[in-house]
Amino acid sequence: MPRQSIEISEKSGVRYLHFSSAWVQGAMRIQRPYVLELPYTREMMAGLLLRDPPWPRQALLIGLGAGSLAKFVYHHLPATEITAIEIDPQVVLVARLHFRLPDDPLRLRIVIADGAEYMLRGGSSYDYILVDGFDRHARAGVLDTLPFYQACRARLSSGGLVAINLLGRERGFAASVDRITRAFGGRSLAFPSCDSGNTIVFATAGDPVDLCFADLAERARQCKRETGLNLLPTVARLQKAHGLPGGRLVL
């Protein structure tokens, strides 16, 4: 993949990462570098509501960007080992220089590689796989194919979850959701679009997820107390959009 032009901008105390366009690839509030600034990144951490701690022990990020997810996990989940796959070494350098990405190879391992190739060749299993990889034209490419999603399924631990960022309910969205559904045998759920328009799809293939709305809300309150991450709006939108049949979220 050819190197792309990386640009940094700042507005109202927030620093933004761009790849040769106005489209935001990542953001950091300068005074709060470990807070998840963009709504969709907060939504991608909703897996914390679906599994019991200590979870996840092993997290895998496909796509680093400004390092927002990596930093959140590093700062708030100290027992979690993180592997981040990034195709462009320039992105890693920028994340370290401008977005406070920690340099701690014992807990945060950066692998310069193609995310799809890394998954397809097999290897270690992970408790939480976070897929957020796009080029400067907002295209996911091979990261939005049935073989890739099947590879994600194969790399999950028994309690594993995958969270996939889709850019909204536009052209190709339904086909993306269908591929994920097929790869995971129907055990997937598209969360309602968040404020940024992104849609996060969660999927699993191992231990079931079966939680009532009251438990989800209590877990969201606990998460907010422990990490500052407020997922109560996510739970409310989820209940409204899907109705949670029987008052339960089942995966």
PDB file of C-alpha atoms in Angstrom:
ATOM      1  CA  MET A   1       0.000   0.000   0.000  1.00  0.00           C
ATOM      2  CA  PRO A   2       1.515   3.395  -0.943  1.00  0.00           C
ATOM      3  CA  ARG A   3       2.037   5.839   1.871  1.00  0.00           C
ATOM      4  CA  GLN A   4      -0.716   8.396   2.200  1.00  0.00           C
ATOM      5  CA  SER A   5      -0.530  12.044   3.131  1.00  0.00           C
ATOM      6  CA  ILE A   6      -1.316  12.436   6.831  1.00  0.00           C
ATOM      7  CA  GLU A   7      -2.607  15.746   8.122  1.00  0.00           C
ATOM      8  CA  ILE A   8      -3.165  17.075  11.639  1.00  0.00           C
ATOM      9  CA  SER A   9      -5.658  19.790  12.508  1.00  0.00           C
ATOM     10  CA  GLU A  10      -6.899  21.334  15.757  1.00  0.00           C
ATOM     11  CA  LYS A  11     -10.156  23.018  16.718  1.00  0.00           C
ATOM     12  CA  SER A  12     -11.659  23.929  20.087  1.00  0.00           C
ATOM     13  CA  GLY A  13      -9.114  21.901  22.040  1.00  0.00           C
ATOM     14  CA  VAL A  14      -9.451  18.770  19.891  1.00  0.00           C
ATOM     15  CA  ARG A  15      -6.683  17.431  17.649  1.00  0.00           C
ATOM     16  CA  TYR A  16      -7.755  15.545  14.512  1.00  0.00           C
ATOM     17  CA  LEU A  17      -6.072  13.043  12.219  1.00  0.00           C
ATOM     18  CA  HIS A  18      -6.863  13.085   8.480  1.00  0.00           C
ATOM     19  CA  PHE A  19      -5.664  10.983   5.558  1.00  0.00           C
ATOM     20  CA  SER A  20      -5.428  13.393   2.606  1.00  0.00           C
ATOM     21  CA  SER A  21      -9.012  14.591   3.087  1.00  0.00           C
ATOM     22  CA  ALA A  22     -11.389  16.372   5.420  1.00  0.00           C
ATOM     23  CA  TRP A  23     -12.645  12.991   6.628  1.00  0.00           C
ATOM     24  CA  VAL A  24     -11.622  12.485  10.274  1.00  0.00           C
ATOM     25  CA  GLN A  25      -9.654   9.302  10.961  1.00  0.00           C
ATOM     26  CA  GLY A  26      -9.144   9.954  14.647  1.00  0.00           C
ATOM     27  CA  ALA A  27      -9.390  12.612  17.347  1.00  0.00           C
ATOM     28  CA  MET A  28      -8.043  13.463  20.789  1.00  0.00           C
ATOM     29  CA  ARG A  29      -9.120  16.116  23.257  1.00  0.00           C
ATOM     30  CA  ILE A  30      -5.736  17.559  24.131  1.00  0.00           C
ATOM     31  CA  GLN A  31      -6.466  18.010  27.837  1.00  0.00           C
ATOM     32  CA  ARG A  32      -7.958  14.480  28.115  1.00  0.00           C
ATOM     33  CA  PRO A  33      -5.879  12.252  25.840  1.00  0.00           C
ATOM     34  CA  TYR A  34      -7.272   8.925  27.111  1.00  0.00           C
ATOM     35  CA  VAL A  35     -10.945   9.851  26.689  1.00  0.00           C
ATOM     36  CA  LEU A  36     -12.758   8.500  23.623  1.00  0.00           C
ATOM     37  CA  GLU A  37     -13.615  11.703  21.775  1.00  0.00           C
ATOM     38  CA  LEU A  38     -15.510  10.329  18.770  1.00  0.00           C
ATOM     39  CA  PRO A  39     -18.923   8.745  19.443  1.00  0.00           C
ATOM     40  CA  TYR A  40     -18.284   5.636  17.370  1.00  0.00           C
ATOM     41  CA  THR A  41     -15.133   4.789  19.334  1.00  0.00           C
ATOM     42  CA  ARG A  42     -17.157   4.876  22.542  1.00  0.00           C
ATOM     43  CA  GLU A  43     -19.669   2.530  20.955  1.00  0.00           C
ATOM     44  CA  MET A  44     -16.921   0.101  19.943  1.00  0.00           C
ATOM     45  CA  MET A  45     -16.128  -0.394  23.634  1.00  0.00           C
ATOM     46  CA  ALA A  46     -19.688  -1.540  24.399  1.00  0.00           C
ATOM     47  CA  GLY A  47     -18.353  -5.090  24.493  1.00  0.00           C
ATOM     48  CA  LEU A  48     -17.407  -4.275  28.099  1.00  0.00           C
ATOM     49  CA  LEU A  49     -21.118  -4.512  28.879  1.00  0.00           C
ATOM     50  CA  LEU A  50     -21.481  -7.959  27.331  1.00  0.00           C
ATOM     51  CA  ARG A  51     -18.810  -9.942  29.192  1.00  0.00           C
ATOM     52  CA  ASP A  52     -17.852 -10.275  32.845  1.00  0.00           C
ATOM     53  CA  PRO A  53     -14.521  -8.899  34.074  1.00  0.00           C
ATOM     54  CA  PRO A  54     -11.670  -9.587  33.950  1.00  0.00           C
ATOM     55  CA  TRP A  55     -12.288  -9.266  30.229  1.00  0.00           C
ATOM     56  CA  PRO A  56     -10.700  -8.916  27.762  1.00  0.00           C
ATOM     57  CA  ARG A  57      -7.316 -10.440  28.510  1.00  0.00           C
ATOM     58  CA  GLN A  58      -6.176 -10.147  24.887  1.00  0.00           C
ATOM     59  CA  ALA A  59      -7.404  -7.370  22.590  1.00  0.00           C
ATOM     60  CA  LEU A  60      -6.651  -7.024  18.887  1.00  0.00           C
ATOM     61  CA  LEU A  61      -7.099  -3.786  16.958  1.00  0.00           C
ATOM     62  CA  ILE A  62      -7.228  -3.838  13.165  1.00  0.00           C
ATOM     63  CA  GLY A  63      -6.334  -0.261  12.227  1.00  0.00           C
ATOM     64  CA  LEU A  64      -4.605   2.116  14.632  1.00  0.00           C
ATOM     65  CA  GLY A  65      -5.548   5.605  13.450  1.00  0.00           C
ATOM     66  CA  ALA A  66      -4.913   8.138  16.199  1.00  0.00           C
ATOM     67  CA  GLY A  67      -4.702   5.308  18.720  1.00  0.00           C
ATOM     68  CA  SER A  68      -7.879   6.240  20.596  1.00  0.00           C
ATOM     69  CA  LEU A  69      -9.055   2.692  21.276  1.00  0.00           C
ATOM     70  CA  ALA A  70      -5.556   1.460  22.070  1.00  0.00           C
ATOM     71  CA  LYS A  71      -5.059   4.290  24.580  1.00  0.00           C
ATOM     72  CA  PHE A  72      -8.414   3.738  26.251  1.00  0.00           C
ATOM     73  CA  VAL A  73      -7.782   0.036  26.743  1.00  0.00           C
ATOM     74  CA  TYR A  74      -4.194   0.679  27.866  1.00  0.00           C
ATOM     75  CA  HIS A  75      -5.237   3.291  30.435  1.00  0.00           C
ATOM     76  CA  HIS A  76      -8.466   1.792  31.787  1.00  0.00           C
ATOM     77  CA  LEU A  77      -7.925  -1.966  31.437  1.00  0.00           C
ATOM     78  CA  PRO A  78      -4.437  -2.535  32.862  1.00  0.00           C
ATOM     79  CA  ALA A  79      -4.735  -6.341  32.776  1.00  0.00           C
ATOM     80  CA  THR A  80      -5.360  -6.346  29.015  1.00  0.00           C
ATOM     81  CA  GLU A  81      -2.587  -7.046  26.529  1.00  0.00           C
ATOM     82  CA  ILE A  82      -3.093  -5.157  23.271  1.00  0.00           C
ATOM     83  CA  THR A  83      -1.977  -5.948  19.741  1.00  0.00           C
ATOM     84  CA  ALA A  84      -2.581  -3.298  17.071  1.00  0.00           C
ATOM     85  CA  ILE A  85      -2.195  -4.059  13.370  1.00  0.00           C
ATOM     86  CA  GLU A  86      -1.416  -1.019  11.213  1.00  0.00           C
ATOM     87  CA  ILE A  87      -0.432  -1.114   7.566  1.00  0.00           C
ATOM     88  CA  ASP A  88       1.295   2.287   7.440  1.00  0.00           C
ATOM     89  CA  PRO A  89       4.305   2.935   9.720  1.00  0.00           C
ATOM     90  CA  GLN A  90       3.718   6.674   9.304  1.00  0.00           C
ATOM     91  CA  VAL A  91       0.449   6.327  11.209  1.00  0.00           C
ATOM     92  CA  VAL A  92       2.242   4.784  14.183  1.00  0.00           C
ATOM     93  CA  LEU A  93       4.801   7.601  14.225  1.00  0.00           C
ATOM     94  CA  VAL A  94       2.093  10.266  14.080  1.00  0.00           C
ATOM     95  CA  ALA A  95       0.086   8.553  16.842  1.00  0.00           C
ATOM     96  CA  ARG A  96       3.146   8.590  19.089  1.00  0.00           C
ATOM     97  CA  LEU A  97       4.222  12.168  18.293  1.00  0.00           C
ATOM     98  CA  HIS A  98       0.843  13.896  18.214  1.00  0.00           C
ATOM     99  CA  PHE A  99      -1.715  11.669  19.972  1.00  0.00           C
ATOM    100  CA  ARG A 100       0.102  10.385  23.063  1.00  0.00           C
ATOM    101  CA  LEU A 101       0.193   6.726  22.030  1.00  0.00           C
ATOM    102  CA  PRO A 102       2.141   4.894  24.784  1.00  0.00           C
ATOM    103  CA  ASP A 103       5.436   3.213  23.958  1.00  0.00           C
ATOM    104  CA  ASP A 104       5.139   0.034  26.014  1.00  0.00           C
ATOM    105  CA  PRO A 105       5.796  -3.084  23.902  1.00  0.00           C
ATOM    106  CA  LEU A 106       5.106  -5.383  26.865  1.00  0.00           C
ATOM    107  CA  ARG A 107       1.442  -4.354  26.925  1.00  0.00           C
ATOM    108  CA  LEU A 108       0.912  -2.594  23.599  1.00  0.00           C
ATOM    109  CA  ARG A 109       2.429  -4.419  20.639  1.00  0.00           C
ATOM    110  CA  ILE A 110       2.324  -2.659  17.274  1.00  0.00           C
ATOM    111  CA  VAL A 111       2.570  -4.864  14.189  1.00  0.00           C
ATOM    112  CA  ILE A 112       3.149  -3.229  10.803  1.00  0.00           C
ATOM    113  CA  ALA A 113       1.141  -5.462   8.501  1.00  0.00           C
ATOM    114  CA  ASP A 114      -1.922  -5.719   6.311  1.00  0.00           C
ATOM    115  CA  GLY A 115      -4.811  -6.417   8.684  1.00  0.00           C
ATOM    116  CA  ALA A 116      -6.572  -8.841   6.353  1.00  0.00           C
ATOM    117  CA  GLU A 117      -3.417 -10.844   5.672  1.00  0.00           C
ATOM    118  CA  TYR A 118      -2.636 -10.953   9.400  1.00  0.00           C
ATOM    119  CA  MET A 119      -6.049 -12.422  10.174  1.00  0.00           C
ATOM    120  CA  LEU A 120      -6.194 -14.823   7.250  1.00  0.00           C
ATOM    121  CA  ARG A 121      -2.904 -16.517   8.031  1.00  0.00           C
ATOM    122  CA  GLY A 122      -4.181 -17.634  11.446  1.00  0.00           C
ATOM    123  CA  GLY A 123      -2.443 -17.636  14.784  1.00  0.00           C
ATOM    124  CA  SER A 124      -3.274 -16.448  18.298  1.00  0.00           C
ATOM    125  CA  SER A 125      -6.826 -16.081  19.540  1.00  0.00           C
ATOM    126  CA  TYR A 126      -8.238 -12.926  21.110  1.00  0.00           C
ATOM    127  CA  ASP A 127     -11.038 -11.994  23.478  1.00  0.00           C
ATOM    128  CA  TYR A 128     -11.865  -8.703  21.759  1.00  0.00           C
ATOM    129  CA  ILE A 129     -11.247  -7.899  18.098  1.00  0.00           C
ATOM    130  CA  LEU A 130     -11.909  -4.287  17.104  1.00  0.00           C
ATOM    131  CA  VAL A 131     -12.043  -3.707  13.343  1.00  0.00           C
ATOM    132  CA  ASP A 132     -11.675  -0.061  12.312  1.00  0.00           C
ATOM    133  CA  GLY A 133      -9.610   0.072   9.145  1.00  0.00           C
ATOM    134  CA  PHE A 134     -10.237   2.358   6.164  1.00  0.00           C
ATOM    135  CA  ASP A 135      -8.220   4.046   3.448  1.00  0.00           C
ATOM    136  CA  ARG A 136      -8.276   7.779   2.696  1.00  0.00           C
ATOM    137  CA  HIS A 137     -11.411   7.273   0.579  1.00  0.00           C
ATOM    138  CA  ALA A 138     -13.265   5.677   3.528  1.00  0.00           C
ATOM    139  CA  ARG A 139     -13.120   2.230   1.924  1.00  0.00           C
ATOM    140  CA  ALA A 140     -12.605  -0.903   4.015  1.00  0.00           C
ATOM    141  CA  GLY A 141     -11.586  -3.068   1.050  1.00  0.00           C
ATOM    142  CA  VAL A 142     -10.635  -6.618   2.041  1.00  0.00           C
ATOM    143  CA  LEU A 143     -11.589  -5.845   5.644  1.00  0.00           C
ATOM    144  CA  ASP A 144     -15.216  -6.013   4.520  1.00  0.00           C
ATOM    145  CA  THR A 145     -15.285  -9.460   2.918  1.00  0.00           C
ATOM    146  CA  LEU A 146     -16.703 -12.820   3.966  1.00  0.00           C
ATOM    147  CA  PRO A 147     -13.260 -14.517   4.211  1.00  0.00           C
ATOM    148  CA  PHE A 148     -12.015 -11.733   6.492  1.00  0.00           C
ATOM    149  CA  TYR A 149     -15.030 -11.992   8.793  1.00  0.00           C
ATOM    150  CA  GLN A 150     -14.654 -15.774   8.844  1.00  0.00           C
ATOM    151  CA  ALA A 151     -11.012 -15.291   9.835  1.00  0.00           C
ATOM    152  CA  CYS A 152     -12.125 -13.002  12.669  1.00  0.00           C
ATOM    153  CA  ARG A 153     -14.471 -15.714  13.884  1.00  0.00           C
ATOM    154  CA  ALA A 154     -11.671 -18.286  13.782  1.00  0.00           C
ATOM    155  CA  ARG A 155      -9.395 -16.034  15.860  1.00  0.00           C
ATOM    156  CA  LEU A 156     -11.872 -15.454  18.711  1.00  0.00           C
ATOM    157  CA  SER A 157     -11.459 -17.133  22.084  1.00  0.00           C
ATOM    158  CA  SER A 158     -14.408 -18.998  23.621  1.00  0.00           C
ATOM    159  CA  GLY A 159     -15.560 -15.768  25.255  1.00  0.00           C
ATOM    160  CA  GLY A 160     -14.520 -13.616  22.326  1.00  0.00           C
ATOM    161  CA  LEU A 161     -16.394 -10.747  20.706  1.00  0.00           C
ATOM    162  CA  VAL A 162     -15.713  -8.785  17.556  1.00  0.00           C
ATOM    163  CA  ALA A 163     -16.774  -5.147  17.067  1.00  0.00           C
ATOM    164  CA  ILE A 164     -16.779  -3.856  13.499  1.00  0.00           C
ATOM    165  CA  ASN A 165     -17.105  -0.210  12.503  1.00  0.00           C
ATOM    166  CA  LEU A 166     -19.313   0.337   9.461  1.00  0.00           C
ATOM    167  CA  LEU A 167     -19.561   3.872   8.143  1.00  0.00           C
ATOM    168  CA  GLY A 168     -23.336   4.150   8.190  1.00  0.00           C
ATOM    169  CA  ARG A 169     -26.493   2.884   6.618  1.00  0.00           C
ATOM    170  CA  GLU A 170     -25.607   3.886   3.078  1.00  0.00           C
ATOM    171  CA  ARG A 171     -24.633   2.070  -0.105  1.00  0.00           C
ATOM    172  CA  GLY A 172     -23.201  -1.354   0.689  1.00  0.00           C
ATOM    173  CA  PHE A 173     -24.252  -1.322   4.350  1.00  0.00           C
ATOM    174  CA  ALA A 174     -26.801  -4.134   4.047  1.00  0.00           C
ATOM    175  CA  ALA A 175     -24.305  -6.306   2.154  1.00  0.00           C
ATOM    176  CA  SER A 176     -21.700  -5.738   4.888  1.00  0.00           C
ATOM    177  CA  VAL A 177     -24.141  -6.763   7.619  1.00  0.00           C
ATOM    178  CA  ASP A 178     -25.132  -9.830   5.589  1.00  0.00           C
ATOM    179  CA  ARG A 179     -21.494 -10.920   5.271  1.00  0.00           C
ATOM    180  CA  ILE A 180     -20.982 -10.569   9.018  1.00  0.00           C
ATOM    181  CA  THR A 181     -24.204 -12.476   9.722  1.00  0.00           C
ATOM    182  CA  ARG A 182     -23.141 -15.310   7.427  1.00  0.00           C
ATOM    183  CA  ALA A 183     -19.652 -15.491   8.895  1.00  0.00           C
ATOM    184  CA  PHE A 184     -20.981 -15.751  12.457  1.00  0.00           C
ATOM    185  CA  GLY A 185     -23.947 -18.019  11.795  1.00  0.00           C
ATOM    186  CA  GLY A 186     -26.483 -15.337  12.621  1.00  0.00           C
ATOM    187  CA  ARG A 187     -24.912 -14.422  15.960  1.00  0.00           C
ATOM    188  CA  SER A 188     -24.442 -10.735  15.250  1.00  0.00           C
ATOM    189  CA  LEU A 189     -26.224  -7.499  16.055  1.00  0.00           C
ATOM    190  CA  ALA A 190     -25.971  -4.096  14.372  1.00  0.00           C
ATOM    191  CA  PHE A 191     -26.260  -1.426  17.020  1.00  0.00           C
ATOM    192  CA  PRO A 192     -28.334   1.642  16.046  1.00  0.00           C
ATOM    193  CA  SER A 193     -26.244   4.315  14.352  1.00  0.00           C
ATOM    194  CA  CYS A 194     -24.508   6.634  16.811  1.00  0.00           C
ATOM    195  CA  ASP A 195     -24.308  10.430  16.561  1.00  0.00           C
ATOM    196  CA  SER A 196     -21.480  10.316  14.006  1.00  0.00           C
ATOM    197  CA  GLY A 197     -23.537   8.109  11.675  1.00  0.00           C
ATOM    198  CA  ASN A 198     -21.278   5.094  12.174  1.00  0.00           C
ATOM    199  CA  THR A 199     -22.850   1.729  12.921  1.00  0.00           C
ATOM    200  CA  ILE A 200     -21.052  -0.805  15.112  1.00  0.00           C
ATOM    201  CA  VAL A 201     -21.785  -4.468  14.587  1.00  0.00           C
ATOM    202  CA  PHE A 202     -21.028  -6.950  17.368  1.00  0.00           C
ATOM    203  CA  ALA A 203     -20.668 -10.671  16.751  1.00  0.00           C
ATOM    204  CA  THR A 204     -19.573 -13.810  18.576  1.00  0.00           C
ATOM    205  CA  ALA A 205     -19.239 -17.514  17.935  1.00  0.00           C
ATOM    206  CA  GLY A 206     -18.467 -18.899  21.393  1.00  0.00           C
ATOM    207  CA  ASP A 207     -20.028 -18.415  24.816  1.00  0.00           C
ATOM    208  CA  PRO A 208     -23.522 -16.932  24.531  1.00  0.00           C
ATOM    209  CA  VAL A 209     -24.433 -13.380  25.481  1.00  0.00           C
ATOM    210  CA  ASP A 210     -27.773 -13.241  27.302  1.00  0.00           C
ATOM    211  CA  LEU A 211     -28.456 -10.100  29.328  1.00  0.00           C
ATOM    212  CA  CYS A 212     -31.626  -8.321  30.373  1.00  0.00           C
ATOM    213  CA  PHE A 213     -32.008  -4.580  29.905  1.00  0.00           C
ATOM    214  CA  ALA A 214     -31.708  -3.889  33.630  1.00  0.00           C
ATOM    215  CA  ASP A 215     -28.373  -5.736  33.755  1.00  0.00           C
ATOM    216  CA  LEU A 216     -27.090  -3.847  30.705  1.00  0.00           C
ATOM    217  CA  ALA A 217     -28.025  -0.530  32.298  1.00  0.00           C
ATOM    218  CA  GLU A 218     -26.351  -1.453  35.584  1.00  0.00           C
ATOM    219  CA  ARG A 219     -23.211  -2.567  33.757  1.00  0.00           C
ATOM    220  CA  ALA A 220     -23.209   0.751  31.887  1.00  0.00           C
ATOM    221  CA  ARG A 221     -23.417   2.645  35.177  1.00  0.00           C
ATOM    222  CA  GLN A 222     -20.563   0.572  36.599  1.00  0.00           C
ATOM    223  CA  CYS A 223     -18.488   1.179  33.471  1.00  0.00           C
ATOM    224  CA  LYS A 224     -19.058   4.917  33.796  1.00  0.00           C
ATOM    225  CA  ARG A 225     -17.975   4.884  37.440  1.00  0.00           C
ATOM    226  CA  GLU A 226     -14.809   2.914  36.694  1.00  0.00           C
ATOM    227  CA  THR A 227     -13.677   4.402  33.372  1.00  0.00           C
ATOM    228  CA  GLY A 228     -15.700   7.550  32.753  1.00  0.00           C
ATOM    229  CA  LEU A 229     -17.129   5.964  29.609  1.00  0.00           C
ATOM    230  CA  ASN A 230     -20.881   6.626  29.438  1.00  0.00           C
ATOM    231  CA  LEU A 231     -22.653   3.856  27.529  1.00  0.00           C
ATOM    232  CA  LEU A 232     -26.098   4.495  29.009  1.00  0.00           C
ATOM    233  CA  PRO A 233     -27.218   6.337  25.831  1.00  0.00           C
ATOM    234  CA  THR A 234     -26.086   3.309  23.817  1.00  0.00           C
ATOM    235  CA  VAL A 235     -28.172   0.973  25.977  1.00  0.00           C
ATOM    236  CA  ALA A 236     -31.204   3.236  25.654  1.00  0.00           C
ATOM    237  CA  ARG A 237     -30.878   3.454  21.862  1.00  0.00           C
ATOM    238  CA  LEU A 238     -30.377  -0.291  21.645  1.00  0.00           C
ATOM    239  CA  GLN A 239     -33.539  -0.981  23.607  1.00  0.00           C
ATOM    240  CA  LYS A 240     -35.541   1.493  21.528  1.00  0.00           C
ATOM    241  CA  ALA A 241     -34.254   0.316  18.145  1.00  0.00           C
ATOM    242  CA  HIS A 242     -34.359  -3.433  18.687  1.00  0.00           C
ATOM    243  CA  GLY A 243     -37.001  -3.672  21.383  1.00  0.00           C
ATOM    244  CA  LEU A 244     -34.821  -6.301  23.071  1.00  0.00           C
ATOM    245  CA  PRO A 245     -37.340  -9.155  22.642  1.00  0.00           C
ATOM    246  CA  GLY A 246     -38.233 -10.549  26.011  1.00  0.00           C
ATOM    247  CA  GLY A 247     -36.326  -7.639  27.495  1.00  0.00           C
ATOM    248  CA  ARG A 248     -33.024  -9.378  26.750  1.00  0.00           C
ATOM    249  CA  LEU A 249     -30.029  -8.954  24.478  1.00  0.00           C
ATOM    250  CA  VAL A 250     -29.066 -12.368  23.131  1.00  0.00           C
ATOM    251  CA  LEU A 251     -26.100 -13.210  20.907  1.00  0.00           C
TER     252      LEU A 251
END
